[in-house]
Amino acid sequence: KAGVTQTPRYLIKTRGQQVTLSCSPISGHRSVSWYQQTPGQGLQFLFEYFSETQRNKGNFPGRFSGRQFSNSRSEMNVSTLELGDSALYLCASSWWTGLNTEAFFGQGTRLTVV
Amino acid sequence: GENVEQHPSTLSVQEGDSAVIKCTYSDSASNYFPWYKQELGKRPQLIIDIRSNVGEKKDQRIAVTLNKTAKHFSLHITETQPEDSAVYFCAASSTQGGSEKLVFGKGTKLTVNP
């Protein structure tokens, strides 16, 4: 069974640009969450999608957005990039049963904003 | 919103010793508490989890305890080995609102010295 796949693995962008990251969940998983990981703040929740609907959202500015497609693949977009957006972006998928279950993480996309 | 505090931020032990990492949470509605291990350059992976209807869970050298009244939970690793060296994250989640949102502690860097 293939794991969670994130593309691209690395990105270098300039301030002011926008970026789109992609996440393919484990087959059958309909919940996809996104997290930002930085050395100082640890893992911070961005948002969660389930069956193409955003179910929950973290405390990030509106420049961060996402969506989920009918095949459960998800994308997140960051517009007007700032230096502080440099981080490892992780997505996680899970088999939602009404009870929280194990979240399987992808390898992440390392975004560097210069 | 939920807040998770994790201590210590770094922990160094000798091979064979035990290691204990402690977390506290703020939201009494939290009912799922996973622990993730992240090795350098790799994705976080679940090592053990516990639900609020259980006080303790053990899996070989790893155990987790939960005190709902005090709102704290702990990870215990016995007979530590060099391959246990990694960053460990605790997390808390609630099924209220039907979401897989995980709130993470800031992590503990565990070093096991041979």
mmCIF file with all atom_site columns, C-alpha atoms in Angstrom:
data_model
loop_
_atom_site.group_PDB
_atom_site.id
_atom_site.type_symbol
_atom_site.label_atom_id
_atom_site.label_alt_id
_atom_site.label_comp_id
_atom_site.label_asym_id
_atom_site.label_entity_id
_atom_site.label_seq_id
_atom_site.pdbx_PDB_ins_code
_atom_site.Cartn_x
_atom_site.Cartn_y
_atom_site.Cartn_z
_atom_site.occupancy
_atom_site.B_iso_or_equiv
_atom_site.pdbx_formal_charge
_atom_site.auth_seq_id
_atom_site.auth_comp_id
_atom_site.auth_asym_id
_atom_site.auth_atom_id
_atom_site.pdbx_PDB_model_num
ATOM 1   C CA . LYS A 1 1   ? 0.000   0.000  0.000  1.00 0.00 ? 1   LYS A CA 1
ATOM 2   C CA . ALA A 1 2   ? 1.519   3.309  -1.054 1.00 0.00 ? 2   ALA A CA 1
ATOM 3   C CA . GLY A 1 3   ? 2.091   5.875  1.659  1.00 0.00 ? 3   GLY A CA 1
ATOM 4   C CA . VAL A 1 4   ? 1.239   9.563  1.673  1.00 0.00 ? 4   VAL A CA 1
ATOM 5   C CA . THR A 1 5   ? 3.005   11.298 -1.206 1.00 0.00 ? 5   THR A CA 1
ATOM 6   C CA . GLN A 1 6   ? 3.853   14.980 -1.285 1.00 0.00 ? 6   GLN A CA 1
ATOM 7   C CA . THR A 1 7   ? 5.180   16.904 -4.245 1.00 0.00 ? 7   THR A CA 1
ATOM 8   C CA . PRO A 1 8   ? 7.444   18.649 -4.769 1.00 0.00 ? 8   PRO A CA 1
ATOM 9   C CA . ARG A 1 9   ? 9.953   17.727 -2.055 1.00 0.00 ? 9   ARG A CA 1
ATOM 10  C CA . TYR A 1 10  ? 11.789  21.039 -2.243 1.00 0.00 ? 10  TYR A CA 1
ATOM 11  C CA . LEU A 1 11  ? 10.840  24.518 -3.422 1.00 0.00 ? 11  LEU A CA 1
ATOM 12  C CA . ILE A 1 12  ? 12.623  27.837 -3.502 1.00 0.00 ? 12  ILE A CA 1
ATOM 13  C CA . LYS A 1 13  ? 10.436  30.883 -4.059 1.00 0.00 ? 13  LYS A CA 1
ATOM 14  C CA . THR A 1 14  ? 10.847  34.649 -3.929 1.00 0.00 ? 14  THR A CA 1
ATOM 15  C CA . ARG A 1 15  ? 8.932   36.920 -1.579 1.00 0.00 ? 15  ARG A CA 1
ATOM 16  C CA . GLY A 1 16  ? 5.620   37.954 -3.061 1.00 0.00 ? 16  GLY A CA 1
ATOM 17  C CA . GLN A 1 17  ? 5.237   34.873 -5.221 1.00 0.00 ? 17  GLN A CA 1
ATOM 18  C CA . GLN A 1 18  ? 2.654   32.170 -4.667 1.00 0.00 ? 18  GLN A CA 1
ATOM 19  C CA . VAL A 1 19  ? 3.128   28.430 -4.351 1.00 0.00 ? 19  VAL A CA 1
ATOM 20  C CA . THR A 1 20  ? 0.988   25.289 -4.608 1.00 0.00 ? 20  THR A CA 1
ATOM 21  C CA . LEU A 1 21  ? 1.848   22.085 -2.784 1.00 0.00 ? 21  LEU A CA 1
ATOM 22  C CA . SER A 1 22  ? 0.270   18.713 -3.486 1.00 0.00 ? 22  SER A CA 1
ATOM 23  C CA . CYS A 1 23  ? -0.604  15.744 -1.296 1.00 0.00 ? 23  CYS A CA 1
ATOM 24  C CA . SER A 1 24  ? -1.853  12.309 -2.341 1.00 0.00 ? 24  SER A CA 1
ATOM 25  C CA . PRO A 1 25  ? -3.275  10.413 0.643  1.00 0.00 ? 25  PRO A CA 1
ATOM 26  C CA . ILE A 1 26  ? -3.218  6.695  1.290  1.00 0.00 ? 26  ILE A CA 1
ATOM 27  C CA . SER A 1 27  ? -5.829  4.973  -0.842 1.00 0.00 ? 27  SER A CA 1
ATOM 28  C CA . GLY A 1 28  ? -9.162  4.955  0.962  1.00 0.00 ? 28  GLY A CA 1
ATOM 29  C CA . HIS A 1 29  ? -8.290  7.788  3.357  1.00 0.00 ? 29  HIS A CA 1
ATOM 30  C CA . ARG A 1 30  ? -10.701 10.684 3.012  1.00 0.00 ? 30  ARG A CA 1
ATOM 31  C CA . SER A 1 31  ? -9.293  12.989 5.681  1.00 0.00 ? 31  SER A CA 1
ATOM 32  C CA . VAL A 1 32  ? -6.271  15.088 4.755  1.00 0.00 ? 32  VAL A CA 1
ATOM 33  C CA . SER A 1 33  ? -4.672  17.573 7.149  1.00 0.00 ? 33  SER A CA 1
ATOM 34  C CA . TRP A 1 34  ? -1.867  20.042 6.592  1.00 0.00 ? 34  TRP A CA 1
ATOM 35  C CA . TYR A 1 35  ? 0.750   21.125 9.126  1.00 0.00 ? 35  TYR A CA 1
ATOM 36  C CA . GLN A 1 36  ? 3.547   23.668 9.112  1.00 0.00 ? 36  GLN A CA 1
ATOM 37  C CA . GLN A 1 37  ? 6.733   22.562 10.872 1.00 0.00 ? 37  GLN A CA 1
ATOM 38  C CA . THR A 1 38  ? 9.353   25.081 11.965 1.00 0.00 ? 38  THR A CA 1
ATOM 39  C CA . PRO A 1 39  ? 12.197  24.718 14.496 1.00 0.00 ? 39  PRO A CA 1
ATOM 40  C CA . GLY A 1 40  ? 10.705  27.296 16.836 1.00 0.00 ? 40  GLY A CA 1
ATOM 41  C CA . GLN A 1 41  ? 7.003   26.461 16.680 1.00 0.00 ? 41  GLN A CA 1
ATOM 42  C CA . GLY A 1 42  ? 6.962   22.721 16.106 1.00 0.00 ? 42  GLY A CA 1
ATOM 43  C CA . LEU A 1 43  ? 4.019   21.293 14.178 1.00 0.00 ? 43  LEU A CA 1
ATOM 44  C CA . GLN A 1 44  ? 1.154   23.726 13.700 1.00 0.00 ? 44  GLN A CA 1
ATOM 45  C CA . PHE A 1 45  ? -2.211  22.778 12.219 1.00 0.00 ? 45  PHE A CA 1
ATOM 46  C CA . LEU A 1 46  ? -3.184  24.589 9.042  1.00 0.00 ? 46  LEU A CA 1
ATOM 47  C CA . PHE A 1 47  ? -6.447  22.934 7.960  1.00 0.00 ? 47  PHE A CA 1
ATOM 48  C CA . GLU A 1 48  ? -8.216  19.641 7.423  1.00 0.00 ? 48  GLU A CA 1
ATOM 49  C CA . TYR A 1 49  ? -10.285 18.450 4.500  1.00 0.00 ? 49  TYR A CA 1
ATOM 50  C CA . PHE A 1 50  ? -12.765 15.611 4.392  1.00 0.00 ? 50  PHE A CA 1
ATOM 51  C CA . SER A 1 51  ? -14.815 14.653 1.345  1.00 0.00 ? 51  SER A CA 1
ATOM 52  C CA . GLU A 1 52  ? -13.829 17.876 -0.428 1.00 0.00 ? 52  GLU A CA 1
ATOM 53  C CA . THR A 1 53  ? -14.965 20.068 2.508  1.00 0.00 ? 53  THR A CA 1
ATOM 54  C CA . GLN A 1 54  ? -12.787 22.011 4.905  1.00 0.00 ? 54  GLN A CA 1
ATOM 55  C CA . ARG A 1 55  ? -13.682 20.662 8.354  1.00 0.00 ? 55  ARG A CA 1
ATOM 56  C CA . ASN A 1 56  ? -11.309 22.661 10.467 1.00 0.00 ? 56  ASN A CA 1
ATOM 57  C CA . LYS A 1 57  ? -8.890  25.535 10.132 1.00 0.00 ? 57  LYS A CA 1
ATOM 58  C CA . GLY A 1 58  ? -5.930  26.681 12.219 1.00 0.00 ? 58  GLY A CA 1
ATOM 59  C CA . ASN A 1 59  ? -4.803  30.189 13.083 1.00 0.00 ? 59  ASN A CA 1
ATOM 60  C CA . PHE A 1 60  ? -3.071  31.114 9.868  1.00 0.00 ? 60  PHE A CA 1
ATOM 61  C CA . PRO A 1 61  ? -3.724  34.168 7.675  1.00 0.00 ? 61  PRO A CA 1
ATOM 62  C CA . GLY A 1 62  ? -5.980  33.976 4.657  1.00 0.00 ? 62  GLY A CA 1
ATOM 63  C CA . ARG A 1 63  ? -2.925  33.734 2.403  1.00 0.00 ? 63  ARG A CA 1
ATOM 64  C CA . PHE A 1 64  ? -2.946  30.050 3.266  1.00 0.00 ? 64  PHE A CA 1
ATOM 65  C CA . SER A 1 65  ? -5.687  28.111 1.529  1.00 0.00 ? 65  SER A CA 1
ATOM 66  C CA . GLY A 1 66  ? -6.377  24.611 0.419  1.00 0.00 ? 66  GLY A CA 1
ATOM 67  C CA . ARG A 1 67  ? -8.734  22.326 -1.383 1.00 0.00 ? 67  ARG A CA 1
ATOM 68  C CA . GLN A 1 68  ? -9.490  18.660 -1.808 1.00 0.00 ? 68  GLN A CA 1
ATOM 69  C CA . PHE A 1 69  ? -10.516 16.848 -4.930 1.00 0.00 ? 69  PHE A CA 1
ATOM 70  C CA . SER A 1 70  ? -13.001 14.031 -5.385 1.00 0.00 ? 70  SER A CA 1
ATOM 71  C CA . ASN A 1 71  ? -10.169 11.471 -5.338 1.00 0.00 ? 71  ASN A CA 1
ATOM 72  C CA . SER A 1 72  ? -9.115  12.852 -1.897 1.00 0.00 ? 72  SER A CA 1
ATOM 73  C CA . ARG A 1 73  ? -5.922  14.401 -3.230 1.00 0.00 ? 73  ARG A CA 1
ATOM 74  C CA . SER A 1 74  ? -5.340  17.780 -1.665 1.00 0.00 ? 74  SER A CA 1
ATOM 75  C CA . GLU A 1 75  ? -3.480  20.943 -2.513 1.00 0.00 ? 75  GLU A CA 1
ATOM 76  C CA . MET A 1 76  ? -2.503  23.879 -0.393 1.00 0.00 ? 76  MET A CA 1
ATOM 77  C CA . ASN A 1 77  ? -1.702  27.306 -1.738 1.00 0.00 ? 77  ASN A CA 1
ATOM 78  C CA . VAL A 1 78  ? 0.229   30.131 -0.170 1.00 0.00 ? 78  VAL A CA 1
ATOM 79  C CA . SER A 1 79  ? -0.056  33.520 -1.829 1.00 0.00 ? 79  SER A CA 1
ATOM 80  C CA . THR A 1 80  ? 2.136   36.591 -1.415 1.00 0.00 ? 80  THR A CA 1
ATOM 81  C CA . LEU A 1 81  ? 4.933   34.595 0.186  1.00 0.00 ? 81  LEU A CA 1
ATOM 82  C CA . GLU A 1 82  ? 6.817   36.044 3.144  1.00 0.00 ? 82  GLU A CA 1
ATOM 83  C CA . LEU A 1 83  ? 10.237  35.059 4.494  1.00 0.00 ? 83  LEU A CA 1
ATOM 84  C CA . GLY A 1 84  ? 8.506   33.637 7.573  1.00 0.00 ? 84  GLY A CA 1
ATOM 85  C CA . ASP A 1 85  ? 6.645   31.111 5.435  1.00 0.00 ? 85  ASP A CA 1
ATOM 86  C CA . SER A 1 86  ? 9.873   29.149 5.032  1.00 0.00 ? 86  SER A CA 1
ATOM 87  C CA . ALA A 1 87  ? 9.118   25.801 6.652  1.00 0.00 ? 87  ALA A CA 1
ATOM 88  C CA . LEU A 1 88  ? 8.502   22.107 6.143  1.00 0.00 ? 88  LEU A CA 1
ATOM 89  C CA . TYR A 1 89  ? 4.889   21.571 5.109  1.00 0.00 ? 89  TYR A CA 1
ATOM 90  C CA . LEU A 1 90  ? 3.545   18.172 6.052  1.00 0.00 ? 90  LEU A CA 1
ATOM 91  C CA . CYS A 1 91  ? 0.299   16.589 5.080  1.00 0.00 ? 91  CYS A CA 1
ATOM 92  C CA . ALA A 1 92  ? -1.279  13.677 6.881  1.00 0.00 ? 92  ALA A CA 1
ATOM 93  C CA . SER A 1 93  ? -4.089  11.373 5.883  1.00 0.00 ? 93  SER A CA 1
ATOM 94  C CA . SER A 1 94  ? -6.298  9.207  8.039  1.00 0.00 ? 94  SER A CA 1
ATOM 95  C CA . TRP A 1 95  ? -9.212  6.805  7.872  1.00 0.00 ? 95  TRP A CA 1
ATOM 96  C CA . TRP A 1 96  ? -11.926 8.757  9.619  1.00 0.00 ? 96  TRP A CA 1
ATOM 97  C CA . THR A 1 97  ? -14.349 6.456  11.460 1.00 0.00 ? 97  THR A CA 1
ATOM 98  C CA . GLY A 1 98  ? -15.918 8.975  13.812 1.00 0.00 ? 98  GLY A CA 1
ATOM 99  C CA . LEU A 1 99  ? -13.090 8.319  16.246 1.00 0.00 ? 99  LEU A CA 1
ATOM 100 C CA . ASN A 1 100 ? -9.656  9.836  15.744 1.00 0.00 ? 100 ASN A CA 1
ATOM 101 C CA . THR A 1 101 ? -7.323  7.356  14.136 1.00 0.00 ? 101 THR A CA 1
ATOM 102 C CA . GLU A 1 102 ? -3.649  7.263  13.224 1.00 0.00 ? 102 GLU A CA 1
ATOM 103 C CA . ALA A 1 103 ? -2.545  10.107 10.999 1.00 0.00 ? 103 ALA A CA 1
ATOM 104 C CA . PHE A 1 104 ? 0.000   8.996  8.393  1.00 0.00 ? 104 PHE A CA 1
ATOM 105 C CA . PHE A 1 105 ? 2.390   11.735 7.365  1.00 0.00 ? 105 PHE A CA 1
ATOM 106 C CA . GLY A 1 106 ? 4.030   12.402 4.045  1.00 0.00 ? 106 GLY A CA 1
ATOM 107 C CA . GLN A 1 107 ? 7.730   13.253 3.688  1.00 0.00 ? 107 GLN A CA 1
ATOM 108 C CA . GLY A 1 108 ? 6.872   16.921 3.464  1.00 0.00 ? 108 GLY A CA 1
ATOM 109 C CA . THR A 1 109 ? 7.658   19.782 1.125  1.00 0.00 ? 109 THR A CA 1
ATOM 110 C CA . ARG A 1 110 ? 10.550  21.982 2.212  1.00 0.00 ? 110 ARG A CA 1
ATOM 111 C CA . LEU A 1 111 ? 9.685   25.550 1.179  1.00 0.00 ? 111 LEU A CA 1
ATOM 112 C CA . THR A 1 112 ? 12.364  28.210 1.249  1.00 0.00 ? 112 THR A CA 1
ATOM 113 C CA . VAL A 1 113 ? 11.358  31.820 0.626  1.00 0.00 ? 113 VAL A CA 1
ATOM 114 C CA . VAL A 1 114 ? 14.189  34.163 -0.345 1.00 0.00 ? 114 VAL A CA 1
ATOM 115 C CA . GLY B 2 1   ? -8.494  26.541 21.799 1.00 0.00 ? 1   GLY B CA 1
ATOM 116 C CA . GLU B 2 2   ? -6.447  23.517 22.771 1.00 0.00 ? 2   GLU B CA 1
ATOM 117 C CA . ASN B 2 3   ? -2.896  24.049 23.976 1.00 0.00 ? 3   ASN B CA 1
ATOM 118 C CA . VAL B 2 4   ? -0.355  21.286 24.590 1.00 0.00 ? 4   VAL B CA 1
ATOM 119 C CA . GLU B 2 5   ? 2.775   21.842 26.660 1.00 0.00 ? 5   GLU B CA 1
ATOM 120 C CA . GLN B 2 6   ? 5.634   19.323 26.427 1.00 0.00 ? 6   GLN B CA 1
ATOM 121 C CA . HIS B 2 7   ? 8.659   18.881 28.705 1.00 0.00 ? 7   HIS B CA 1
ATOM 122 C CA . PRO B 2 8   ? 11.570  18.600 28.592 1.00 0.00 ? 8   PRO B CA 1
ATOM 123 C CA . SER B 2 9   ? 12.614  20.096 25.266 1.00 0.00 ? 9   SER B CA 1
ATOM 124 C CA . THR B 2 10  ? 15.831  18.058 25.292 1.00 0.00 ? 10  THR B CA 1
ATOM 125 C CA . LEU B 2 11  ? 16.674  14.836 27.100 1.00 0.00 ? 11  LEU B CA 1
ATOM 126 C CA . SER B 2 12  ? 19.943  12.948 27.149 1.00 0.00 ? 12  SER B CA 1
ATOM 127 C CA . VAL B 2 13  ? 20.182  9.452  28.653 1.00 0.00 ? 13  VAL B CA 1
ATOM 128 C CA . GLN B 2 14  ? 22.632  6.575  28.714 1.00 0.00 ? 14  GLN B CA 1
ATOM 129 C CA . GLU B 2 15  ? 21.823  3.459  26.758 1.00 0.00 ? 15  GLU B CA 1
ATOM 130 C CA . GLY B 2 16  ? 19.749  1.125  28.902 1.00 0.00 ? 16  GLY B CA 1
ATOM 131 C CA . ASP B 2 17  ? 18.285  3.909  31.042 1.00 0.00 ? 17  ASP B CA 1
ATOM 132 C CA . SER B 2 18  ? 14.635  4.968  30.983 1.00 0.00 ? 18  SER B CA 1
ATOM 133 C CA . ALA B 2 19  ? 13.312  8.167  29.440 1.00 0.00 ? 19  ALA B CA 1
ATOM 134 C CA . VAL B 2 20  ? 10.144  10.005 30.406 1.00 0.00 ? 20  VAL B CA 1
ATOM 135 C CA . ILE B 2 21  ? 8.489   12.812 28.468 1.00 0.00 ? 21  ILE B CA 1
ATOM 136 C CA . LYS B 2 22  ? 5.514   14.688 29.893 1.00 0.00 ? 22  LYS B CA 1
ATOM 137 C CA . CYS B 2 23  ? 2.705   16.651 28.271 1.00 0.00 ? 23  CYS B CA 1
ATOM 138 C CA . THR B 2 24  ? -0.215  18.662 29.574 1.00 0.00 ? 24  THR B CA 1
ATOM 139 C CA . TYR B 2 25  ? -3.291  19.722 27.646 1.00 0.00 ? 25  TYR B CA 1
ATOM 140 C CA . SER B 2 26  ? -5.884  22.392 28.235 1.00 0.00 ? 26  SER B CA 1
ATOM 141 C CA . ASP B 2 27  ? -9.087  21.225 26.512 1.00 0.00 ? 27  ASP B CA 1
ATOM 142 C CA . SER B 2 28  ? -11.077 18.827 28.668 1.00 0.00 ? 28  SER B CA 1
ATOM 143 C CA . ALA B 2 29  ? -12.875 17.637 25.509 1.00 0.00 ? 29  ALA B CA 1
ATOM 144 C CA . SER B 2 30  ? -9.640  16.093 24.183 1.00 0.00 ? 30  SER B CA 1
ATOM 145 C CA . ASN B 2 31  ? -10.011 12.333 24.028 1.00 0.00 ? 31  ASN B CA 1
ATOM 146 C CA . TYR B 2 32  ? -7.195  11.059 21.815 1.00 0.00 ? 32  TYR B CA 1
ATOM 147 C CA . PHE B 2 33  ? -3.493  11.372 22.603 1.00 0.00 ? 33  PHE B CA 1
ATOM 148 C CA . PRO B 2 34  ? -0.943  10.065 20.086 1.00 0.00 ? 34  PRO B CA 1
ATOM 149 C CA . TRP B 2 35  ? 2.829   10.166 20.298 1.00 0.00 ? 35  TRP B CA 1
ATOM 150 C CA . TYR B 2 36  ? 4.946   10.604 17.186 1.00 0.00 ? 36  TYR B CA 1
ATOM 151 C CA . LYS B 2 37  ? 8.633   9.940  16.630 1.00 0.00 ? 37  LYS B CA 1
ATOM 152 C CA . GLN B 2 38  ? 10.499  11.941 14.027 1.00 0.00 ? 38  GLN B CA 1
ATOM 153 C CA . GLU B 2 39  ? 14.004  10.924 13.072 1.00 0.00 ? 39  GLU B CA 1
ATOM 154 C CA . LEU B 2 40  ? 16.264  13.470 11.433 1.00 0.00 ? 40  LEU B CA 1
ATOM 155 C CA . GLY B 2 41  ? 15.083  14.238 7.906  1.00 0.00 ? 41  GLY B CA 1
ATOM 156 C CA . LYS B 2 42  ? 12.164  11.841 8.108  1.00 0.00 ? 42  LYS B CA 1
ATOM 157 C CA . ARG B 2 43  ? 8.422   12.046 8.519  1.00 0.00 ? 43  ARG B CA 1
ATOM 158 C CA . PRO B 2 44  ? 6.712   11.829 11.927 1.00 0.00 ? 44  PRO B CA 1
ATOM 159 C CA . GLN B 2 45  ? 5.525   8.310  12.659 1.00 0.00 ? 45  GLN B CA 1
ATOM 160 C CA . LEU B 2 46  ? 3.052   7.145  15.269 1.00 0.00 ? 46  LEU B CA 1
ATOM 161 C CA . ILE B 2 47  ? 4.638   5.051  18.007 1.00 0.00 ? 47  ILE B CA 1
ATOM 162 C CA . ILE B 2 48  ? 1.758   4.723  20.453 1.00 0.00 ? 48  ILE B CA 1
ATOM 163 C CA . ASP B 2 49  ? -1.582  6.345  21.197 1.00 0.00 ? 49  ASP B CA 1
ATOM 164 C CA . ILE B 2 50  ? -4.132  6.310  23.996 1.00 0.00 ? 50  ILE B CA 1
ATOM 165 C CA . ARG B 2 51  ? -7.788  7.241  24.269 1.00 0.00 ? 51  ARG B CA 1
ATOM 166 C CA . SER B 2 52  ? -9.398  8.973  27.204 1.00 0.00 ? 52  SER B CA 1
ATOM 167 C CA . ASN B 2 53  ? -11.212 5.839  28.391 1.00 0.00 ? 53  ASN B CA 1
ATOM 168 C CA . VAL B 2 54  ? -7.878  4.137  29.111 1.00 0.00 ? 54  VAL B CA 1
ATOM 169 C CA . GLY B 2 55  ? -5.354  5.068  31.798 1.00 0.00 ? 55  GLY B CA 1
ATOM 170 C CA . GLU B 2 56  ? -2.309  3.231  30.520 1.00 0.00 ? 56  GLU B CA 1
ATOM 171 C CA . LYS B 2 57  ? -1.141  1.444  27.392 1.00 0.00 ? 57  LYS B CA 1
ATOM 172 C CA . LYS B 2 58  ? 2.036   -0.496 26.780 1.00 0.00 ? 58  LYS B CA 1
ATOM 173 C CA . ASP B 2 59  ? 3.793   -1.757 23.671 1.00 0.00 ? 59  ASP B CA 1
ATOM 174 C CA . GLN B 2 60  ? 7.059   -3.557 24.363 1.00 0.00 ? 60  GLN B CA 1
ATOM 175 C CA . ARG B 2 61  ? 9.510   -0.916 25.678 1.00 0.00 ? 61  ARG B CA 1
ATOM 176 C CA . ILE B 2 62  ? 7.088   1.973  25.231 1.00 0.00 ? 62  ILE B CA 1
ATOM 177 C CA . ALA B 2 63  ? 4.224   2.933  27.527 1.00 0.00 ? 63  ALA B CA 1
ATOM 178 C CA . VAL B 2 64  ? 1.896   5.883  27.797 1.00 0.00 ? 64  VAL B CA 1
ATOM 179 C CA . THR B 2 65  ? -0.070  6.958  30.866 1.00 0.00 ? 65  THR B CA 1
ATOM 180 C CA . LEU B 2 66  ? -2.980  9.371  30.973 1.00 0.00 ? 66  LEU B CA 1
ATOM 181 C CA . ASN B 2 67  ? -4.347  11.317 33.924 1.00 0.00 ? 67  ASN B CA 1
ATOM 182 C CA . LYS B 2 68  ? -7.593  12.927 32.755 1.00 0.00 ? 68  LYS B CA 1
ATOM 183 C CA . THR B 2 69  ? -8.207  14.748 36.020 1.00 0.00 ? 69  THR B CA 1
ATOM 184 C CA . ALA B 2 70  ? -4.838  16.479 35.906 1.00 0.00 ? 70  ALA B CA 1
ATOM 185 C CA . LYS B 2 71  ? -4.919  16.731 32.093 1.00 0.00 ? 71  LYS B CA 1
ATOM 186 C CA . HIS B 2 72  ? -1.517  15.265 31.581 1.00 0.00 ? 72  HIS B CA 1
ATOM 187 C CA . PHE B 2 73  ? -0.060  12.274 29.804 1.00 0.00 ? 73  PHE B CA 1
ATOM 188 C CA . SER B 2 74  ? 3.423   10.832 29.651 1.00 0.00 ? 74  SER B CA 1
ATOM 189 C CA . LEU B 2 75  ? 5.588   8.673  27.417 1.00 0.00 ? 75  LEU B CA 1
ATOM 190 C CA . HIS B 2 76  ? 7.885   6.145  29.055 1.00 0.00 ? 76  HIS B CA 1
ATOM 191 C CA . ILE B 2 77  ? 10.655  4.404  27.151 1.00 0.00 ? 77  ILE B CA 1
ATOM 192 C CA . THR B 2 78  ? 12.525  1.681  29.015 1.00 0.00 ? 78  THR B CA 1
ATOM 193 C CA . GLU B 2 79  ? 15.880  0.088  28.168 1.00 0.00 ? 79  GLU B CA 1
ATOM 194 C CA . THR B 2 80  ? 16.668  2.883  25.728 1.00 0.00 ? 80  THR B CA 1
ATOM 195 C CA . GLN B 2 81  ? 18.771  2.134  22.652 1.00 0.00 ? 81  GLN B CA 1
ATOM 196 C CA . PRO B 2 82  ? 20.721  4.486  20.349 1.00 0.00 ? 82  PRO B CA 1
ATOM 197 C CA . GLU B 2 83  ? 18.048  4.027  17.669 1.00 0.00 ? 83  GLU B CA 1
ATOM 198 C CA . ASP B 2 84  ? 15.548  5.633  20.042 1.00 0.00 ? 84  ASP B CA 1
ATOM 199 C CA . SER B 2 85  ? 17.352  8.934  19.437 1.00 0.00 ? 85  SER B CA 1
ATOM 200 C CA . ALA B 2 86  ? 14.864  11.232 17.697 1.00 0.00 ? 86  ALA B CA 1
ATOM 201 C CA . VAL B 2 87  ? 12.420  14.057 18.332 1.00 0.00 ? 87  VAL B CA 1
ATOM 202 C CA . TYR B 2 88  ? 9.241   12.939 20.050 1.00 0.00 ? 88  TYR B CA 1
ATOM 203 C CA . PHE B 2 89  ? 5.978   14.863 19.767 1.00 0.00 ? 89  PHE B CA 1
ATOM 204 C CA . CYS B 2 90  ? 2.892   14.460 21.887 1.00 0.00 ? 90  CYS B CA 1
ATOM 205 C CA . ALA B 2 91  ? -0.476  15.579 20.554 1.00 0.00 ? 91  ALA B CA 1
ATOM 206 C CA . ALA B 2 92  ? -4.071  15.933 21.651 1.00 0.00 ? 92  ALA B CA 1
ATOM 207 C CA . SER B 2 93  ? -7.260  15.769 19.674 1.00 0.00 ? 93  SER B CA 1
ATOM 208 C CA . SER B 2 94  ? -10.984 15.890 20.193 1.00 0.00 ? 94  SER B CA 1
ATOM 209 C CA . THR B 2 95  ? -13.716 14.260 18.152 1.00 0.00 ? 95  THR B CA 1
ATOM 210 C CA . GLN B 2 96  ? -16.038 17.159 18.910 1.00 0.00 ? 96  GLN B CA 1
ATOM 211 C CA . GLY B 2 97  ? -16.983 18.792 15.644 1.00 0.00 ? 97  GLY B CA 1
ATOM 212 C CA . GLY B 2 98  ? -15.878 15.693 13.778 1.00 0.00 ? 98  GLY B CA 1
ATOM 213 C CA . SER B 2 99  ? -12.320 16.616 12.920 1.00 0.00 ? 99  SER B CA 1
ATOM 214 C CA . GLU B 2 100 ? -8.901  14.994 12.809 1.00 0.00 ? 100 GLU B CA 1
ATOM 215 C CA . LYS B 2 101 ? -7.145  18.153 14.007 1.00 0.00 ? 101 LYS B CA 1
ATOM 216 C CA . LEU B 2 102 ? -4.089  17.342 16.119 1.00 0.00 ? 102 LEU B CA 1
ATOM 217 C CA . VAL B 2 103 ? -2.567  19.920 18.450 1.00 0.00 ? 103 VAL B CA 1
ATOM 218 C CA . PHE B 2 104 ? 1.101   19.104 19.007 1.00 0.00 ? 104 PHE B CA 1
ATOM 219 C CA . GLY B 2 105 ? 3.542   19.871 21.753 1.00 0.00 ? 105 GLY B CA 1
ATOM 220 C CA . LYS B 2 106 ? 6.781   21.512 20.661 1.00 0.00 ? 106 LYS B CA 1
ATOM 221 C CA . GLY B 2 107 ? 8.746   18.287 20.800 1.00 0.00 ? 107 GLY B CA 1
ATOM 222 C CA . THR B 2 108 ? 11.466  16.622 22.887 1.00 0.00 ? 108 THR B CA 1
ATOM 223 C CA . LYS B 2 109 ? 14.826  15.841 21.366 1.00 0.00 ? 109 LYS B CA 1
ATOM 224 C CA . LEU B 2 110 ? 15.945  12.559 22.906 1.00 0.00 ? 110 LEU B CA 1
ATOM 225 C CA . THR B 2 111 ? 19.583  11.539 22.660 1.00 0.00 ? 111 THR B CA 1
ATOM 226 C CA . VAL B 2 112 ? 20.601  8.059  23.780 1.00 0.00 ? 112 VAL B CA 1
ATOM 227 C CA . ASN B 2 113 ? 24.327  7.839  24.368 1.00 0.00 ? 113 ASN B CA 1
ATOM 228 C CA . PRO B 2 114 ? 25.966  4.442  23.769 1.00 0.00 ? 114 PRO B CA 1
#
